[in-house]
Amino acid sequence: DVKVTQSSRYLVKRTGEKVFLECVQDMDHENMFWYRQDPGLGLRLIYFSYDVKMKEKGDIPEGYSVSREKKERFSLILESASTNQTSMYLCASSLRTSGSRYNEQFFGPGTRLTVL
Amino acid sequence: AQRVTQPEKLLSVFKGAPVELKCNYSYSGSPELFWYVQYSRQRLQLLLRHISRESIKGFTADLNKGETSFHLKKPFAQEEDSAMYYCALRGSASKIIFGSGTRLSIRP
């Protein structure tokens, strides 16, 4: 059973703080993803990683960075948090896509971040 | 451009009534489409994918390339179907593109 865990369920930070959101998966998945989930906007991809130390920008990378030093861990970093980054953040992982086969993404429980 | 459109933010139906959650997509190649679901206080999870042509929890979805649609249907709604539903399209490589979501509320 795939398990994707996120370090915090709720987080409150102040404007300008550096924020780390951690995600760990235990199924040896190559791919990992960070999304933000906002009402009326659905899920938007921030960054993803298809291997250790590899990363690619998603649709809304501005104001975020990521780190993948180990296969099981994918960190999302807000260098200087702003109020418009208040959101629900979801991490996901999947096996590497091979050819035409799409592998299901498994999601973590989410971190609700509030920036004051 | 690759895009997924879910025109309804909220859909409310009575228990036992038919349900149809609309999804339209824009994609230049051969699309691969999915429905993900998030029940209250649970994780987002895959409900079904079009290539499997399966029925999950009584839900089905047929890909209509002519209308570029992938609507989710169930003939008789149950209260436990209340959830947030996202239509999604496989983009390049491992990325998928999600729609804005439809909240389905089943009234007793």
Short mmCIF file of C-alpha atoms in Angstrom, two decimals:
data_model
loop_
_atom_site.label_atom_id
_atom_site.label_comp_id
_atom_site.label_asym_id
_atom_site.label_seq_id
_atom_site.Cartn_x
_atom_site.Cartn_y
_atom_site.Cartn_z
CA ASP A 1 0.00 0.00 0.00
CA VAL A 2 1.50 3.28 -1.12
CA LYS A 3 2.10 5.75 1.63
CA VAL A 4 2.80 9.39 0.95
CA THR A 5 3.28 11.49 4.04
CA GLN A 6 3.61 15.22 4.48
CA SER A 7 5.38 16.78 7.45
CA SER A 8 2.53 18.97 8.67
CA ARG A 9 -1.25 19.05 8.26
CA TYR A 10 -1.50 22.70 9.26
CA LEU A 11 1.12 25.41 9.19
CA VAL A 12 0.93 29.11 10.02
CA LYS A 13 3.78 31.38 8.95
CA ARG A 14 4.43 35.09 8.70
CA THR A 15 5.10 37.07 5.54
CA GLY A 16 8.75 36.92 4.62
CA GLU A 17 9.53 33.69 6.47
CA LYS A 18 11.26 30.81 4.75
CA VAL A 19 8.98 27.78 4.72
CA PHE A 20 9.83 24.13 4.18
CA LEU A 21 7.21 21.56 3.26
CA GLU A 22 8.41 17.99 3.34
CA CYS A 23 7.03 14.97 1.53
CA VAL A 24 8.13 11.35 1.91
CA GLN A 25 6.98 8.29 -0.01
CA ASP A 26 7.81 4.70 0.83
CA MET A 27 7.16 2.91 -2.45
CA ASP A 28 10.38 3.64 -4.33
CA HIS A 29 8.59 5.88 -6.84
CA GLU A 30 10.74 7.79 -9.29
CA ASN A 31 8.32 10.66 -9.84
CA MET A 32 7.27 13.16 -7.21
CA PHE A 33 5.07 16.23 -7.55
CA TRP A 34 4.02 19.33 -5.65
CA TYR A 35 0.62 20.90 -6.32
CA ARG A 36 -1.37 23.66 -4.76
CA GLN A 37 -5.10 23.23 -4.46
CA ASP A 38 -7.32 26.33 -4.46
CA PRO A 39 -11.12 26.54 -4.68
CA GLY A 40 -12.24 27.20 -8.22
CA LEU A 41 -8.75 26.66 -9.61
CA GLY A 42 -8.32 22.95 -9.00
CA LEU A 43 -4.83 21.51 -8.68
CA ARG A 44 -1.97 23.41 -10.22
CA LEU A 45 1.45 21.86 -10.62
CA ILE A 46 4.27 23.79 -8.96
CA TYR A 47 7.26 21.51 -9.56
CA PHE A 48 7.94 17.90 -10.22
CA SER A 49 10.92 15.61 -10.08
CA TYR A 50 11.51 12.43 -12.05
CA ASP A 51 14.72 11.40 -10.32
CA VAL A 52 17.05 12.34 -7.50
CA LYS A 53 18.46 15.83 -7.97
CA MET A 54 16.28 16.33 -11.06
CA LYS A 55 13.49 18.86 -11.13
CA GLU A 56 11.24 20.54 -13.63
CA LYS A 57 9.05 23.59 -13.34
CA GLY A 58 5.34 23.10 -13.43
CA ASP A 59 2.73 25.69 -14.27
CA ILE A 60 3.22 28.03 -11.31
CA PRO A 61 6.84 27.79 -10.06
CA GLU A 62 7.28 31.47 -9.20
CA GLY A 63 8.06 32.01 -5.53
CA TYR A 64 8.88 28.33 -4.95
CA SER A 65 11.88 26.05 -5.17
CA VAL A 66 12.33 22.33 -4.56
CA SER A 67 14.93 19.89 -3.42
CA ARG A 68 15.25 16.16 -4.06
CA GLU A 69 18.40 14.82 -2.43
CA LYS A 70 16.99 11.35 -1.77
CA LYS A 71 14.59 9.31 -3.84
CA GLU A 72 11.94 9.11 -1.12
CA ARG A 73 11.91 12.78 -0.14
CA PHE A 74 10.79 15.84 -2.05
CA SER A 75 10.84 19.24 -0.36
CA LEU A 76 8.99 22.38 -1.37
CA ILE A 77 10.57 25.65 -0.26
CA LEU A 78 8.98 29.06 -0.08
CA GLU A 79 11.99 31.38 0.05
CA SER A 80 9.99 34.34 1.34
CA ALA A 81 6.38 33.49 2.09
CA SER A 82 3.68 35.85 0.93
CA THR A 83 -0.03 36.00 1.73
CA ASN A 84 -0.96 34.84 -1.79
CA GLN A 85 0.80 31.57 -1.05
CA THR A 86 -1.85 30.70 1.53
CA SER A 87 -3.21 27.45 0.15
CA MET A 88 -3.50 23.68 0.47
CA TYR A 89 -0.33 21.98 -0.76
CA LEU A 90 -0.49 18.43 -2.03
CA CYS A 91 2.41 16.12 -2.68
CA ALA A 92 2.10 13.10 -4.98
CA SER A 93 4.30 10.31 -6.26
CA SER A 94 4.16 7.77 -9.07
CA LEU A 95 6.24 5.20 -10.85
CA ARG A 96 8.12 6.47 -13.85
CA THR A 97 5.98 6.59 -16.95
CA SER A 98 7.27 4.14 -19.53
CA GLY A 99 6.12 4.57 -23.09
CA SER A 100 2.40 4.84 -23.27
CA ARG A 101 1.73 3.58 -19.79
CA TYR A 102 0.53 6.15 -17.32
CA ASN A 103 1.15 5.31 -13.71
CA GLU A 104 -1.35 6.52 -11.14
CA GLN A 105 -0.33 9.38 -8.88
CA PHE A 106 -0.69 8.73 -5.16
CA PHE A 107 -1.35 11.74 -3.01
CA GLY A 108 -0.41 12.80 0.48
CA PRO A 109 -2.95 14.18 2.96
CA GLY A 110 -2.04 17.79 2.22
CA THR A 111 -0.60 20.69 4.20
CA ARG A 112 -2.82 23.70 4.75
CA LEU A 113 -0.48 26.68 4.86
CA THR A 114 -1.63 30.06 6.12
CA VAL A 115 0.66 33.04 5.62
CA LEU A 116 -0.20 36.02 7.81
CA ALA B 1 -3.06 24.25 -25.66
CA GLN B 2 -3.72 21.46 -23.20
CA ARG B 3 -6.67 22.23 -20.99
CA VAL B 4 -9.38 20.57 -18.94
CA THR B 5 -12.66 22.35 -18.30
CA GLN B 6 -15.22 21.42 -15.68
CA PRO B 7 -18.03 23.93 -16.13
CA GLU B 8 -19.85 23.20 -12.86
CA LYS B 9 -18.34 24.20 -9.53
CA LEU B 10 -21.18 22.61 -7.61
CA LEU B 11 -23.68 19.95 -8.55
CA SER B 12 -26.46 19.04 -6.17
CA VAL B 13 -28.78 16.07 -6.84
CA PHE B 14 -31.18 13.98 -4.81
CA LYS B 15 -30.32 10.49 -3.69
CA GLY B 16 -31.39 8.00 -6.34
CA ALA B 17 -31.28 10.55 -9.15
CA PRO B 18 -28.85 10.24 -12.08
CA VAL B 19 -25.56 12.10 -11.91
CA GLU B 20 -23.51 13.57 -14.73
CA LEU B 21 -20.34 15.52 -14.05
CA LYS B 22 -19.17 17.33 -17.15
CA CYS B 23 -15.62 17.46 -18.42
CA ASN B 24 -14.28 18.86 -21.68
CA TYR B 25 -10.70 18.82 -22.79
CA SER B 26 -8.38 20.40 -25.31
CA TYR B 27 -5.47 18.29 -26.53
CA SER B 28 -3.78 17.94 -29.88
CA GLY B 29 -2.75 14.31 -29.64
CA SER B 30 -4.49 11.15 -28.53
CA PRO B 31 -5.83 12.00 -25.08
CA GLU B 32 -5.62 9.93 -21.95
CA LEU B 33 -8.20 10.99 -19.38
CA PHE B 34 -8.95 10.26 -15.74
CA TRP B 35 -11.31 11.10 -12.94
CA TYR B 36 -9.88 11.69 -9.48
CA VAL B 37 -12.05 11.97 -6.35
CA GLN B 38 -11.54 13.48 -2.91
CA TYR B 39 -13.98 12.48 -0.18
CA SER B 40 -14.28 14.62 2.92
CA ARG B 41 -11.14 14.40 5.04
CA GLN B 42 -9.56 11.87 2.70
CA ARG B 43 -6.77 11.99 0.17
CA LEU B 44 -7.23 12.66 -3.49
CA GLN B 45 -7.35 9.31 -5.29
CA LEU B 46 -7.82 7.93 -8.76
CA LEU B 47 -11.41 6.93 -9.49
CA LEU B 48 -11.14 5.69 -13.04
CA ARG B 49 -9.25 6.07 -16.31
CA HIS B 50 -10.74 5.95 -19.78
CA ILE B 51 -8.43 3.27 -21.14
CA SER B 52 -9.65 0.80 -18.55
CA ARG B 53 -13.27 1.20 -19.63
CA GLU B 54 -14.32 0.13 -16.17
CA SER B 55 -17.13 0.95 -13.78
CA ILE B 56 -15.98 1.99 -10.33
CA LYS B 57 -18.50 2.49 -7.52
CA GLY B 58 -21.18 2.57 -10.21
CA PHE B 59 -19.49 5.41 -12.10
CA THR B 60 -18.58 5.24 -15.77
CA ALA B 61 -17.03 7.72 -18.15
CA ASP B 62 -16.85 7.50 -21.92
CA LEU B 63 -14.33 9.37 -24.00
CA ASN B 64 -16.06 11.22 -26.84
CA LYS B 65 -13.36 12.49 -29.17
CA GLY B 66 -15.84 14.25 -31.43
CA GLU B 67 -17.16 16.38 -28.58
CA THR B 68 -13.82 16.34 -26.73
CA SER B 69 -15.65 15.28 -23.60
CA PHE B 70 -15.19 12.77 -20.79
CA HIS B 71 -18.30 13.12 -18.65
CA LEU B 72 -18.65 11.07 -15.47
CA LYS B 73 -22.00 9.35 -14.99
CA LYS B 74 -23.85 7.29 -12.45
CA PRO B 75 -27.47 6.18 -12.88
CA PHE B 76 -28.49 6.35 -9.21
CA ALA B 77 -26.68 8.69 -6.82
CA GLN B 78 -25.87 7.58 -3.27
CA GLU B 79 -25.11 9.80 -0.30
CA GLU B 80 -21.56 8.45 -0.08
CA ASP B 81 -20.89 9.83 -3.57
CA SER B 82 -20.70 13.35 -2.10
CA ALA B 83 -17.15 14.50 -2.80
CA MET B 84 -14.95 16.73 -4.92
CA TYR B 85 -14.36 15.33 -8.40
CA TYR B 86 -11.51 16.32 -10.70
CA CYS B 87 -11.21 15.48 -14.36
CA ALA B 88 -7.60 15.16 -15.51
CA LEU B 89 -5.72 14.84 -18.77
CA ARG B 90 -2.33 13.27 -19.26
CA GLY B 91 -0.02 15.87 -20.72
CA SER B 92 3.61 15.36 -21.57
CA ALA B 93 5.61 12.61 -19.87
CA SER B 94 4.41 12.09 -16.32
CA LYS B 95 2.50 15.32 -15.95
CA ILE B 96 -1.24 15.46 -15.69
CA ILE B 97 -3.44 18.51 -16.03
CA PHE B 98 -6.36 18.84 -13.64
CA GLY B 99 -9.62 20.64 -14.13
CA SER B 100 -10.94 23.08 -11.56
CA GLY B 101 -13.11 20.44 -9.90
CA THR B 102 -16.82 19.90 -9.28
CA ARG B 103 -18.24 19.47 -5.81
CA LEU B 104 -20.98 16.85 -5.90
CA SER B 105 -23.54 17.05 -3.12
CA ILE B 106 -26.15 14.31 -2.74
CA ARG B 107 -29.29 15.35 -0.90
CA PRO B 108 -31.13 12.71 1.11
#
